[in-house]
Coordinates of C-alpha atoms in Angstrom, one line a residue:
M1 CA 0.0 0.3 0.2
K2 CA 2.7 2.0 0.9
K3 CA 4.6 1.8 -2.5
I4 CA 1.7 2.4 -3.9
I5 CA 0.9 5.7 -2.1
E6 CA 4.2 6.4 -3.0
F7 CA 3.8 5.8 -7.4
I8 CA 0.1 7.9 -7.4
V9 CA 2.2 11.1 -5.7
L10 CA 5.1 10.8 -7.7
S11 CA 2.6 10.8 -11.1
M12 CA 0.4 13.4 -9.4
G13 CA 3.9 15.5 -9.5
T14 CA 5.0 14.5 -12.3
V15 CA 1.4 15.6 -14.0
F16 CA 2.0 18.8 -12.5
S17 CA 5.2 19.7 -12.8
G18 CA 4.7 19.2 -16.8
A19 CA 1.2 21.6 -16.8
A20 CA 2.6 24.4 -13.9
Q21 CA 4.5 26.8 -15.9
Q22 CA 8.1 27.6 -15.4
T23 CA 9.3 28.6 -11.8
P24 CA 10.3 32.0 -11.6
A25 CA 13.4 33.4 -11.5
P26 CA 14.9 34.5 -7.8
S27 CA 16.5 38.1 -8.1
Q28 CA 19.2 39.1 -9.2
S29 CA 22.0 38.2 -7.7
E30 CA 25.1 39.1 -9.2
P31 CA 26.1 41.9 -12.2
V32 CA 25.4 40.5 -15.7
V33 CA 28.1 41.6 -18.1
I34 CA 26.7 41.6 -22.3
E35 CA 30.0 42.4 -23.6
G36 CA 30.7 42.7 -27.8
A37 CA 26.9 41.7 -29.7
T38 CA 25.2 44.9 -31.3
A39 CA 22.8 46.9 -28.7
H40 CA 19.5 48.3 -30.6
L41 CA 18.8 50.5 -28.0
G42 CA 15.1 50.3 -29.4
N43 CA 15.6 54.3 -29.7
G44 CA 16.6 54.2 -32.9
E45 CA 19.4 53.6 -32.1
I46 CA 22.8 51.2 -32.8
I47 CA 25.6 50.3 -31.0
E48 CA 27.6 47.7 -32.8
N49 CA 30.2 46.6 -30.3
S50 CA 28.7 47.2 -26.9
L51 CA 28.8 47.3 -23.0
I52 CA 25.6 46.1 -21.2
M53 CA 25.8 46.2 -17.7
F54 CA 23.5 46.3 -14.5
E55 CA 22.6 45.3 -11.6
D56 CA 20.6 44.9 -9.0
G57 CA 17.1 45.0 -12.3
K58 CA 18.5 48.2 -13.1
L59 CA 21.2 48.6 -16.9
T60 CA 24.4 50.4 -15.0
F61 CA 26.2 51.4 -18.4
V62 CA 25.4 51.0 -22.0
G63 CA 27.8 52.0 -23.9
P64 CA 31.4 50.8 -26.9
A65 CA 33.1 47.8 -25.5
T66 CA 35.5 49.9 -26.2
T67 CA 34.6 51.5 -22.5
K68 CA 37.9 50.6 -19.6
I69 CA 35.6 49.9 -16.9
A70 CA 35.7 47.1 -14.3
R71 CA 33.6 44.1 -15.8
N72 CA 32.1 42.2 -12.5
G73 CA 29.7 39.4 -11.7
T74 CA 28.0 37.4 -14.6
Q75 CA 30.2 37.6 -18.1
I76 CA 28.2 36.8 -21.3
K77 CA 30.4 36.6 -24.8
G78 CA 28.0 38.9 -27.3
K79 CA 29.7 39.1 -30.1
G80 CA 28.1 38.1 -33.5
K81 CA 24.9 38.5 -31.4
H82 CA 22.2 40.8 -30.9
V83 CA 20.5 42.4 -27.4
Y84 CA 16.9 44.3 -27.7
P85 CA 14.8 45.7 -25.0
G86 CA 11.5 43.6 -24.3
F87 CA 9.1 44.2 -26.3
I88 CA 5.5 44.3 -25.1
A89 CA 2.2 44.4 -26.0
P90 CA -0.5 46.5 -25.7
S91 CA -3.6 45.4 -26.1
T92 CA -4.4 41.8 -25.4
S93 CA -5.9 39.5 -23.0
L94 CA -3.4 37.3 -22.1
G95 CA -3.7 35.2 -19.1
L96 CA -7.2 36.1 -19.3
I97 CA -8.7 33.5 -21.3
E98 CA -6.8 29.9 -22.4
I99 CA -8.3 27.8 -24.0
D100 CA -11.3 29.2 -27.0
A101 CA -13.3 26.7 -26.9
V102 CA -13.5 25.7 -22.6
R103 CA -15.7 27.8 -21.4
A104 CA -13.7 28.8 -17.7
T105 CA -10.6 29.4 -18.6
D106 CA -12.1 32.5 -20.1
D107 CA -12.5 35.9 -18.0
Q108 CA -11.9 38.0 -20.7
E109 CA -15.2 39.0 -20.7
E110 CA -18.0 40.3 -18.1
L111 CA -21.4 41.5 -18.6
G112 CA -22.3 45.1 -19.3
E113 CA -22.1 47.6 -21.9
M114 CA -20.6 50.4 -19.2
I115 CA -18.3 48.5 -17.2
P116 CA -15.3 50.6 -16.9
H117 CA -14.7 49.3 -13.2
V118 CA -13.7 45.6 -13.8
R119 CA -9.5 45.1 -13.7
S120 CA -8.1 42.9 -15.8
L121 CA -5.1 42.7 -13.3
I122 CA -7.0 41.0 -10.7
A123 CA -7.9 37.6 -13.1
Y124 CA -4.7 37.9 -14.5
N125 CA -3.5 33.6 -14.4
A126 CA 0.7 34.5 -14.1
E127 CA 0.7 30.6 -15.1
S128 CA -0.9 30.6 -18.4
K129 CA 1.1 28.9 -21.5
V130 CA 0.3 31.1 -23.5
V131 CA 1.9 33.5 -21.8
E132 CA 4.7 31.3 -21.7
S133 CA 4.9 31.0 -25.0
M134 CA 5.5 34.4 -25.9
R135 CA 9.1 34.8 -24.0
P136 CA 10.7 33.2 -26.7
N137 CA 10.4 35.3 -29.0
G138 CA 11.2 38.4 -27.0
V139 CA 7.3 39.7 -25.3
L140 CA 8.5 40.0 -22.0
L141 CA 6.2 42.8 -20.9
G142 CA 1.4 43.2 -22.5
Q143 CA -0.6 45.4 -21.2
I144 CA -3.7 43.1 -20.5
T145 CA -6.9 43.9 -21.4
P146 CA -10.6 43.6 -20.7
M147 CA -12.8 42.6 -24.0
G148 CA -17.0 42.6 -24.5
G149 CA -19.5 44.9 -23.5
R150 CA -18.6 49.5 -25.2
I151 CA -16.9 50.5 -22.2
S152 CA -14.6 47.2 -22.1
G153 CA -13.3 47.8 -18.1
T154 CA -9.7 48.7 -17.1
S155 CA -6.2 47.7 -18.0
S156 CA -3.0 46.5 -16.5
I157 CA 0.4 46.2 -17.5
V158 CA 2.3 43.4 -16.9
Q159 CA 6.0 41.7 -16.9
F160 CA 5.8 37.4 -17.8
D161 CA 7.4 35.7 -15.4
A162 CA 5.8 35.9 -12.3
W163 CA 4.2 33.7 -9.4
N164 CA 1.1 35.6 -9.3
W165 CA -0.8 39.3 -10.9
E166 CA 0.4 41.1 -7.5
D167 CA 4.2 40.0 -8.7
A168 CA 3.3 40.4 -12.1
A169 CA 1.8 44.2 -12.1
V170 CA 4.0 47.0 -13.6
K171 CA 1.7 49.0 -14.1
V172 CA -1.6 49.2 -12.4
D173 CA -6.1 50.1 -13.5
D174 CA -3.8 52.4 -16.9
G175 CA -6.3 52.8 -19.3
I176 CA -9.9 52.5 -19.8
H177 CA -10.7 50.4 -23.4
L178 CA -14.1 51.8 -24.9
R179 CA -14.8 50.4 -28.0
W180 CA -16.5 53.0 -30.5
P181 CA -19.8 52.2 -32.5
N182 CA -19.2 51.7 -36.3
T183 CA -21.6 53.3 -39.2
F184 CA -22.0 49.5 -40.9
R185 CA -22.9 46.3 -39.4
Q186 CA -22.6 42.9 -41.2
G187 CA -25.5 42.5 -42.5
K188 CA -27.6 39.4 -40.2
W189 CA -27.9 36.9 -42.4
W190 CA -30.0 34.2 -41.1
E191 CA -32.4 37.2 -40.2
G192 CA -33.0 37.5 -43.7
E193 CA -30.9 40.5 -43.8
E194 CA -28.3 40.9 -47.5
R195 CA -25.6 39.8 -46.6
G196 CA -21.8 42.0 -46.0
Y197 CA -22.2 45.8 -44.6
Q198 CA -25.0 47.9 -43.8
P199 CA -25.0 51.3 -42.8
N200 CA -26.2 50.8 -38.9
E201 CA -28.9 52.8 -38.9
K202 CA -28.2 52.4 -34.6
Y203 CA -25.2 54.6 -34.5
E204 CA -26.6 58.1 -33.7
E205 CA -28.0 56.1 -30.4
Q206 CA -25.2 54.4 -29.4
V207 CA -23.2 57.4 -29.8
T208 CA -25.4 59.7 -28.3
E209 CA -25.2 57.2 -24.6
V210 CA -21.7 56.4 -25.0
E211 CA -21.6 61.0 -24.6
V212 CA -23.6 60.4 -21.9
F213 CA -22.3 57.9 -19.7
L214 CA -19.2 60.0 -20.3
R215 CA -20.6 63.3 -19.0
N216 CA -22.4 61.4 -16.2
A217 CA -18.6 60.0 -15.0
N218 CA -17.5 63.4 -15.0
A219 CA -20.2 65.3 -13.7
Y220 CA -19.8 62.8 -10.7
G221 CA -16.6 63.7 -9.4
D222 CA -15.2 62.2 -6.5
G223 CA -18.1 60.4 -5.9
N224 CA -18.1 58.1 -2.5
G225 CA -20.0 57.1 0.5
E226 CA -23.1 54.4 0.1
D227 CA -24.1 56.2 -3.7
M228 CA -20.8 55.4 -4.9
N229 CA -20.9 54.7 -8.7
P230 CA -17.6 52.2 -8.7
A231 CA -18.2 52.6 -13.2
F232 CA -18.3 57.0 -12.4
A233 CA -15.9 56.0 -9.8
A234 CA -13.3 54.5 -12.2
M235 CA -13.3 56.6 -14.5
Q236 CA -11.7 59.8 -13.0
G237 CA -8.8 58.9 -13.8
S238 CA -9.7 59.5 -17.3
F239 CA -10.7 63.0 -16.3
D240 CA -7.8 64.1 -14.2
G241 CA -4.7 62.0 -16.6
S242 CA -4.2 59.1 -14.6
K243 CA -5.7 56.7 -16.7
K244 CA -6.2 57.0 -20.3
V245 CA -9.0 56.0 -23.1
Y246 CA -8.3 53.1 -25.2
V247 CA -10.3 54.4 -28.2
Y248 CA -11.3 51.3 -30.3
A249 CA -12.6 52.9 -34.2
D250 CA -11.6 51.9 -38.0
G251 CA -12.8 54.6 -40.0
E252 CA -12.9 57.4 -41.0
K253 CA -15.9 59.4 -39.2
E254 CA -15.7 56.5 -36.9
I255 CA -12.3 58.0 -34.9
I256 CA -12.8 62.2 -35.5
D257 CA -16.3 61.5 -33.9
A258 CA -14.6 59.3 -31.0
I259 CA -11.8 61.6 -30.5
T260 CA -14.0 64.5 -30.6
L261 CA -16.3 63.3 -28.5
S262 CA -13.7 61.4 -25.4
K263 CA -12.1 65.2 -25.3
K264 CA -15.1 67.0 -25.3
A265 CA -16.6 64.9 -22.3
G266 CA -13.3 66.0 -20.3
V267 CA -11.6 63.2 -21.3
K268 CA -7.3 64.0 -21.6
N269 CA -5.3 61.6 -23.0
V270 CA -6.2 60.1 -25.8
V271 CA -5.2 56.8 -27.7
L272 CA -6.3 54.5 -30.6
V273 CA -6.3 51.1 -31.9
G274 CA -7.2 49.7 -34.6
G275 CA -7.3 52.8 -37.3
Y276 CA -8.0 51.4 -40.2
H277 CA -8.3 54.1 -42.1
A278 CA -6.3 56.7 -39.5
Y279 CA -3.8 57.1 -43.0
K280 CA -6.5 58.8 -44.2
I281 CA -7.0 61.9 -41.2
T282 CA -3.3 61.6 -40.1
D283 CA -3.4 66.3 -39.6
F284 CA -6.8 65.6 -37.1
L285 CA -4.4 63.4 -34.9
K286 CA -1.6 65.2 -35.2
E287 CA -3.5 68.2 -33.7
N288 CA -5.6 65.8 -31.0
K289 CA -1.8 64.8 -30.2
V290 CA -3.8 60.9 -30.8
P291 CA -1.0 58.3 -30.7
V292 CA -1.7 55.3 -33.0
L293 CA -1.5 51.2 -31.7
A294 CA -2.1 50.4 -35.3
Q295 CA -3.2 47.0 -36.0
L296 CA -0.6 43.8 -36.4
T297 CA 0.6 44.0 -40.5
H298 CA 0.4 40.6 -40.9
N299 CA -3.2 41.0 -42.9
L300 CA -5.6 41.3 -45.8
P301 CA -7.8 44.6 -46.8
V302 CA -10.8 44.6 -45.6
F303 CA -12.7 46.1 -48.8
E304 CA -11.8 45.2 -53.2
D305 CA -11.2 48.9 -53.5
E306 CA -8.3 48.8 -50.8
D307 CA -4.7 48.5 -51.8
Y308 CA -3.6 45.1 -52.4
D309 CA -1.0 45.9 -49.1
L310 CA -2.2 48.2 -47.3
P311 CA -2.4 46.5 -43.6
Y312 CA 0.8 46.0 -44.8
K313 CA 1.9 49.1 -45.1
L314 CA -0.4 51.0 -43.2
P315 CA 1.8 51.6 -39.5
K316 CA 4.8 53.2 -41.9
L317 CA 2.2 55.7 -43.6
L318 CA 1.6 56.2 -39.4
V319 CA 4.5 57.1 -38.9
D320 CA 5.2 59.3 -42.0
A321 CA 3.1 61.4 -41.1
G322 CA 4.8 62.3 -37.8
L323 CA 2.5 60.2 -35.4
L324 CA 3.2 58.1 -32.7
V325 CA 2.9 55.2 -33.0
G326 CA 2.8 51.0 -31.8
L327 CA 2.1 48.2 -32.8
Q328 CA -0.6 46.0 -31.4
N329 CA -2.3 42.2 -32.0
G330 CA -5.6 43.3 -32.9
E331 CA -8.8 40.6 -33.3
A332 CA -5.8 37.8 -33.8
S333 CA -6.2 34.7 -31.5
N334 CA -3.4 35.2 -28.3
F335 CA -0.9 33.1 -29.1
Q336 CA 0.0 35.3 -32.1
T337 CA 1.3 37.7 -30.4
R338 CA 4.2 35.7 -29.7
N339 CA 4.7 37.0 -33.2
L340 CA 4.7 41.0 -32.8
A341 CA 8.1 40.9 -33.7
F342 CA 8.3 39.9 -37.8
Y343 CA 4.7 42.4 -37.9
A344 CA 7.5 45.2 -37.3
G345 CA 10.0 43.4 -39.4
Q346 CA 7.0 43.0 -42.6
L347 CA 7.6 47.1 -42.1
V348 CA 11.3 47.4 -42.7
G349 CA 9.9 45.1 -46.5
Q350 CA 7.9 47.8 -46.5
G351 CA 10.5 50.3 -46.5
M352 CA 11.3 51.3 -43.0
D353 CA 14.1 51.7 -41.7
K354 CA 14.8 48.2 -39.3
E355 CA 14.9 51.2 -35.9
K356 CA 11.7 52.2 -36.3
A357 CA 9.9 49.2 -36.8
L358 CA 11.5 48.6 -33.4
Q359 CA 10.3 51.6 -32.0
L360 CA 7.4 50.2 -32.6
I361 CA 7.6 47.4 -29.7
T362 CA 9.9 48.7 -27.8
G363 CA 9.8 52.7 -26.9
N364 CA 7.5 53.8 -28.8
T365 CA 4.4 51.5 -27.7
A366 CA 6.6 51.9 -23.5
K367 CA 5.6 56.1 -24.3
I368 CA 1.8 55.1 -25.7
L369 CA 1.3 53.2 -22.2
G370 CA 3.6 55.2 -19.8
I371 CA 6.0 53.0 -18.9
D372 CA 8.6 54.2 -20.9
E373 CA 10.7 56.1 -17.1
N374 CA 10.9 52.3 -17.0
Y375 CA 11.4 50.0 -20.4
G376 CA 11.3 50.4 -24.1
T377 CA 14.5 51.2 -24.5
L378 CA 18.1 50.2 -24.0
A379 CA 19.4 52.8 -21.5
E380 CA 21.3 53.4 -17.7
G381 CA 19.2 53.1 -14.9
K382 CA 16.2 51.5 -16.4
S383 CA 14.6 48.0 -16.1
A384 CA 17.4 45.4 -17.4
T385 CA 14.3 43.8 -19.1
L386 CA 16.1 42.6 -21.9
F387 CA 17.0 39.3 -24.4
I388 CA 20.5 38.3 -26.3
S389 CA 19.4 36.4 -30.1
E390 CA 21.4 34.5 -32.6
G391 CA 20.1 36.8 -34.7
D392 CA 18.4 39.6 -36.7
A393 CA 14.9 39.2 -33.9
L394 CA 12.9 40.8 -36.5
D395 CA 13.2 37.8 -39.1
M396 CA 12.0 34.7 -37.8
R397 CA 14.8 33.0 -39.0
S398 CA 16.5 34.6 -36.4
N399 CA 15.7 34.8 -33.8
Q400 CA 16.4 33.4 -31.6
L401 CA 16.6 34.1 -27.8
T402 CA 20.1 32.3 -25.4
H403 CA 18.9 34.7 -23.3
A404 CA 16.4 36.8 -21.1
F405 CA 16.1 38.8 -18.4
I406 CA 12.6 40.9 -16.5
D407 CA 14.0 43.5 -13.4
G408 CA 17.3 41.9 -14.3
R409 CA 16.3 38.1 -14.0
E410 CA 16.8 35.7 -15.7
I411 CA 14.2 33.8 -16.7
S412 CA 13.5 30.4 -18.7
L413 CA 13.0 30.6 -22.3
E414 CA 11.5 26.8 -21.5
T415 CA 7.8 26.0 -22.3
H416 CA 5.4 23.5 -23.4
Q417 CA 6.1 23.6 -26.8
T418 CA 9.6 23.4 -26.6
A419 CA 9.3 20.6 -24.9
L420 CA 7.2 18.5 -27.3
W421 CA 9.9 20.1 -30.4
R422 CA 12.6 18.4 -28.7
K423 CA 10.1 15.3 -28.1
Y424 CA 9.5 15.4 -31.5
S425 CA 12.8 16.5 -32.9
G426 CA 13.5 13.2 -32.1
K427 CA 11.2 11.3 -34.4
Y428 CA 11.6 13.3 -37.9
R429 CA 15.1 12.7 -37.3
G430 CA 15.3 9.8 -38.3
N431 CA 16.5 9.0 -34.3
Q432 CA 12.9 6.8 -33.5
R433 CA 9.7 5.1 -35.5

């Protein structure tokens, strides 16, 4: 009986160890030196033969390797390799949903239309296997965002190596997410309507509902006590500037209406998310100082009369117009967020300078999310959140990480996918039948 019990315990341990995420890395215990690598700083600059040093989770030196300075602690030879700041994934529901078809793993939506008080952070699953799979491609931070409803809720920014959501949090309750109504909608063919796009006859009514909510929330002020309205209370940061409002809109009219009405209602900082037709109204966006989190480049045109390569070049059009632009995963599935680097790489094929393309997933995104004081670029005093790649990290052929660090902690690059790769690679190399 004792042997049976021992076998069961060991079996359970094996099952759970295989199912759980890698154990989060301990705090940095000694200085780390990376010498000889090409450093991509995330601000458009490169140091070909670089010296990067960090201690206690902070970068202490970023400069040329020819600098005469003491090298202490762990030394990593970077010759022939590349160093990058950790990539940042905005507007994603990573950690809120694991398997689309399993309802018990889906916490990305709540009931209701105007629910800014719903906080994504407390539902974030730090042991998500999907989150874990981001790290081998250099995606080390993300803005965890609720979905559904008109005002979906409040996002927070996390790092991807933590025991729980408290440990993961980098910036708590950074912004409210507003999904603006569309002027056109898909016809409900199952109800007898024609297929394809049709005018949304309720557009003005839906816009009025949003405008009234924003104005009432602003008038509500710092209400508290027994009559506290949690939805209005959650909106207060958007009126004093401590929270940004991320507006999801694609058409010209929707974008103009969303920004104009939001600002009239008292919203201080607006960020446009998606912005499929934003390239047509760049002067308006610049005038209102609105940055854009553009949708992924690996996509097809929405309308038949558009350039076949519009999704490929859209972020470049916005950058060329002088806007602050970042990249986000759009409506693609969560697991595709790991391709963030390759969305940026696509822009290089459209003529964008490679270091500018890199900024769209590092320095620019950090500025838009308000975490640029510590993340997004490699500079002295900032967080040592970075990784080393064998080659160009924007190219899927050479994005092969050897080391990755979050706040100076060397994190594991092992995932359930790398385990499966090792398991089956032998078979296809002829080592097994």
